Tab-separated table of C-alpha atoms in Angstrom:
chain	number	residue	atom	x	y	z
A	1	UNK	CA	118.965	53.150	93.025
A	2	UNK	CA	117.758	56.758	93.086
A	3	UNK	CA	114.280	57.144	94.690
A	4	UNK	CA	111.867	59.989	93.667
A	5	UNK	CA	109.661	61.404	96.418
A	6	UNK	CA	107.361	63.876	96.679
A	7	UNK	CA	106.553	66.689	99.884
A	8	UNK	CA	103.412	68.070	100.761
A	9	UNK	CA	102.627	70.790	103.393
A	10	UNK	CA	99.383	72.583	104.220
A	11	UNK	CA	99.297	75.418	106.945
A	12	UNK	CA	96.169	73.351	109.136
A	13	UNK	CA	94.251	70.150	109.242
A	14	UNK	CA	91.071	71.724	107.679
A	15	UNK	CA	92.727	72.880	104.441
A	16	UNK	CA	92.924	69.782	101.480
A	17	UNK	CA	95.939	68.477	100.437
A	18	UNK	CA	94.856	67.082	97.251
A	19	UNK	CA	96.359	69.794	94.056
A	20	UNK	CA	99.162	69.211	95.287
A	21	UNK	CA	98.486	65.408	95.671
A	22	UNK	CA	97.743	65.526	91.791
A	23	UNK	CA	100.506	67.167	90.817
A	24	UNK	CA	102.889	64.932	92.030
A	25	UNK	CA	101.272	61.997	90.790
A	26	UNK	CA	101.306	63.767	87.416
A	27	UNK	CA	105.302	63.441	87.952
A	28	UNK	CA	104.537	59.705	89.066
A	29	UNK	CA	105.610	59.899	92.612
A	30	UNK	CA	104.580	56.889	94.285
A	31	UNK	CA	101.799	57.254	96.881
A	32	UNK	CA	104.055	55.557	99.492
A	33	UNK	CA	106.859	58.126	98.673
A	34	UNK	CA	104.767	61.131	99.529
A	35	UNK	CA	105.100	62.751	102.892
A	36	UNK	CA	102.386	65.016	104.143
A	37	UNK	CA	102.665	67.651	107.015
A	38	UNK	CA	99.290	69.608	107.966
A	39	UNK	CA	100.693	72.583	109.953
A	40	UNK	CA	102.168	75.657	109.724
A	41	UNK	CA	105.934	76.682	107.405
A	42	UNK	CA	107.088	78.751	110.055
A	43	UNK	CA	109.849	76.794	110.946
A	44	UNK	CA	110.839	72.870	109.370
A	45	UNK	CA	110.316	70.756	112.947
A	46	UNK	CA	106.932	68.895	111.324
A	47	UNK	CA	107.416	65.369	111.529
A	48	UNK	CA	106.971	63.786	107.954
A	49	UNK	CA	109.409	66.751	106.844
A	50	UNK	CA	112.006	64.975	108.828
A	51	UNK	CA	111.313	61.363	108.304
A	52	UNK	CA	111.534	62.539	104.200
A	53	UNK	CA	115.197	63.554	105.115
A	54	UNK	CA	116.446	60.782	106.813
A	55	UNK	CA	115.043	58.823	103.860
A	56	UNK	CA	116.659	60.944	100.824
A	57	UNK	CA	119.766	59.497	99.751
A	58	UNK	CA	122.487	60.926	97.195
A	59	UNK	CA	121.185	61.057	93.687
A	60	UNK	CA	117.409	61.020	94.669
A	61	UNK	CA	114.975	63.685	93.260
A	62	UNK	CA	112.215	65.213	95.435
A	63	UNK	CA	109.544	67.233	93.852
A	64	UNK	CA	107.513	69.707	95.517
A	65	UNK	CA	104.947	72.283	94.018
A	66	UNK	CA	106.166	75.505	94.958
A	67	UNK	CA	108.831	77.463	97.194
A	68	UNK	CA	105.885	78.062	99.905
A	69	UNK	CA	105.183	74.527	100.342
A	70	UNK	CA	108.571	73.864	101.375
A	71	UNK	CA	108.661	76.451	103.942
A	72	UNK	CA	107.752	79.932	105.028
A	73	UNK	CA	110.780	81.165	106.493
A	74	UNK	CA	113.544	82.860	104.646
A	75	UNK	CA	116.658	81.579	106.423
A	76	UNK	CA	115.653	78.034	107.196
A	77	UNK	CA	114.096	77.355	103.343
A	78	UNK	CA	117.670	78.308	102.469
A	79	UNK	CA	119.233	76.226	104.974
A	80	UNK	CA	117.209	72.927	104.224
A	81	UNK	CA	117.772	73.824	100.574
A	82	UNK	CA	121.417	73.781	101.098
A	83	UNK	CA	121.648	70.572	103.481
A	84	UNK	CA	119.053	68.737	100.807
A	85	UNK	CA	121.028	69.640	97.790
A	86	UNK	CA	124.781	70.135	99.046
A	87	UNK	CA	125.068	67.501	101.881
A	88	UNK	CA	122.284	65.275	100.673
A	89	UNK	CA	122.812	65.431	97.365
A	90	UNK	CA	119.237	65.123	95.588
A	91	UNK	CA	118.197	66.921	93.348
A	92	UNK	CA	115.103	69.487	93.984
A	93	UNK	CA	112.469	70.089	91.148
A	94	UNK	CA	109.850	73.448	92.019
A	95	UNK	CA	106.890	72.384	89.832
A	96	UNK	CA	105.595	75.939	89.613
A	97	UNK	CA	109.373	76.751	88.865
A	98	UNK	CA	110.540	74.864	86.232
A	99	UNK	CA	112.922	77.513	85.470
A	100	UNK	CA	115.120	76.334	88.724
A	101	UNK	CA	115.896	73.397	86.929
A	102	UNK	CA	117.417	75.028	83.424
A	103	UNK	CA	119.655	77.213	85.292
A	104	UNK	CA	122.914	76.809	86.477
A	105	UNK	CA	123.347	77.111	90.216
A	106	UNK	CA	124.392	80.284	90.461
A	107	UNK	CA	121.018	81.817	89.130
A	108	UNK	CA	119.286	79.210	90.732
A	109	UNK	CA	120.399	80.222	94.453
A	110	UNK	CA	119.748	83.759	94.048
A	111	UNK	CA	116.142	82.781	92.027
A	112	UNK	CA	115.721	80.722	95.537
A	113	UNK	CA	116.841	83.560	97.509
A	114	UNK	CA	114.073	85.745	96.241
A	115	UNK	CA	111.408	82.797	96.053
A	116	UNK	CA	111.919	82.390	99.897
A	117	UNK	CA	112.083	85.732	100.750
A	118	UNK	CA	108.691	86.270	98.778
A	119	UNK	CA	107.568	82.809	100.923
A	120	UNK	CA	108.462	84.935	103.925
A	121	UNK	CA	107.038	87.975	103.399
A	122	UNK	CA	103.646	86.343	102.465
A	123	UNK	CA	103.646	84.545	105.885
A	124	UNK	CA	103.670	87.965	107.634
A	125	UNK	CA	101.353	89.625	105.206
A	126	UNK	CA	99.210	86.555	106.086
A	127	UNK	CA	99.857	87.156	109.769
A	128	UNK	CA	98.892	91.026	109.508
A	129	UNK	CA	95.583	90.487	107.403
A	130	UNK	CA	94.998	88.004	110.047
A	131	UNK	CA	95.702	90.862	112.949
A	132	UNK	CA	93.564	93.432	110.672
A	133	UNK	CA	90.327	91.409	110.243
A	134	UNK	CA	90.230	90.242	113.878
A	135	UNK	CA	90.457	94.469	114.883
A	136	UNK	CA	87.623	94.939	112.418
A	137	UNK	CA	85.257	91.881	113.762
A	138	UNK	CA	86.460	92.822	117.593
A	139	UNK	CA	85.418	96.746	116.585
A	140	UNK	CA	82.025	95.387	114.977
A	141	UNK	CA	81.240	93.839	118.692
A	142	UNK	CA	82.178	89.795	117.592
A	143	UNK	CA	83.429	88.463	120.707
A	144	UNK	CA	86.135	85.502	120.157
A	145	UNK	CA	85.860	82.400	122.222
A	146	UNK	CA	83.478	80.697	124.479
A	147	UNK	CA	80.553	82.766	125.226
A	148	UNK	CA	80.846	84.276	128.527
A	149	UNK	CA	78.444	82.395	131.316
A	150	UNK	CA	76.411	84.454	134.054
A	151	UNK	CA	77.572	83.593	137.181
A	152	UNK	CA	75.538	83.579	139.990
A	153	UNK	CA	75.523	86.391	142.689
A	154	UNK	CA	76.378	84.110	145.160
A	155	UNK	CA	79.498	83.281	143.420
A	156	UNK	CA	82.082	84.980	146.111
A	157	UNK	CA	80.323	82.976	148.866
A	158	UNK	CA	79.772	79.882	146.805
A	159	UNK	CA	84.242	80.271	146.415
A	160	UNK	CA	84.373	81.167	149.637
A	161	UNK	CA	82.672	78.461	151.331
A	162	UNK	CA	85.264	75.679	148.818
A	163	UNK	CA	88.270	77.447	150.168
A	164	UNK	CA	87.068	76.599	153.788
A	165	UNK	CA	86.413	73.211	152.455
A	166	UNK	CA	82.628	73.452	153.421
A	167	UNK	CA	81.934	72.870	149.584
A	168	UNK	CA	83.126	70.628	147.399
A	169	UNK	CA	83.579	71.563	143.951
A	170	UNK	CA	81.613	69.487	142.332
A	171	UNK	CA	79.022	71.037	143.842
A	172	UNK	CA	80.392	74.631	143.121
A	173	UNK	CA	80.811	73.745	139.661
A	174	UNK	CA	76.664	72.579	139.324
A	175	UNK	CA	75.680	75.460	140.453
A	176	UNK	CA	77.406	77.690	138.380
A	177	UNK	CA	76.206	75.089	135.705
């Protein structure tokens, strides 16, 4: 009998899962049938992505709420689509794209094309605005990472004296707290 499942994917652990949680529930996917990945669409190797294909069957219907969600890179979003609809043989319904569904496949795969390329192309404008506000905190003087820690000016002897083995480490280590 044909299943209905339900994919969720957020770029990080810190971002919430739960529109997107509603929304399928709205469509009354089963809480057990949704699979949740917390990382990044760059490429489709997340690990509840996978277990949801090896559990689609022919004739099942997996919902997900947009293009983006699915994946972030051109190629492979039209390379899963193809292996989920063509070799699979489920049936894919885009809730922000109901249109996919009234269309017959050849305007669908082209309306994919450009949804995925759009996916794309907001991954690397995401990447660049990224790049851009980093320069602009870096040229503002906000250092990135641990704070730096003095070291003190015996340092070279304090390394010196470990390589001979006169030191341990530990003791290196306290002293340079």
């Amino acid at each position: 009998m044909a299943q209905v499942y339900g994919y969720v994917r957020v770029s990080s652990i810190d971002q919430n899962e739960e529109r997107q949680i509603v929304e399928l529930s709205k469509r009354n996917v089963l809480s057990k049938n949704i699979y949740i990945d917390k990382q990044s669409g760059k490429s489709f190797e997340r690990p509840q992505y996978k277990k949801l294909v090896r559990k689609l069957k022919q004739g099942d219907l997996l919902y997900i709420l947009s293009i983006d969600r699915l994946g972030r890179n051109y190629l492979e979003i039209q390379e899963q689509w193809r292996i989920l609809t063509k070799e699979k043989g489920i049936d894919i319904c885009v809730i922000d794209m109901p249109l996919l569904d009234l269309m017959g496949t050849f305007i669908a795969d082209l309306v994919l094309q450009i949804l995925s390329f759009v996916a794309q192309n907001e991954r690397e404008n995401i990447r660049k605005r990224q790049a851009q506000g980093i320069a602009v905190a870096k040229a503002k003087g906000i250092k990135f990472g641990r704070p730096e820690i003095a070291l003190p000016e015996n340092f070279g002897e304090l390394v010196h004296e470990w390589e001979k083995k006169r030191l341990p480490l530990s003791e290196v280590l306290e002293v340079c707290k």
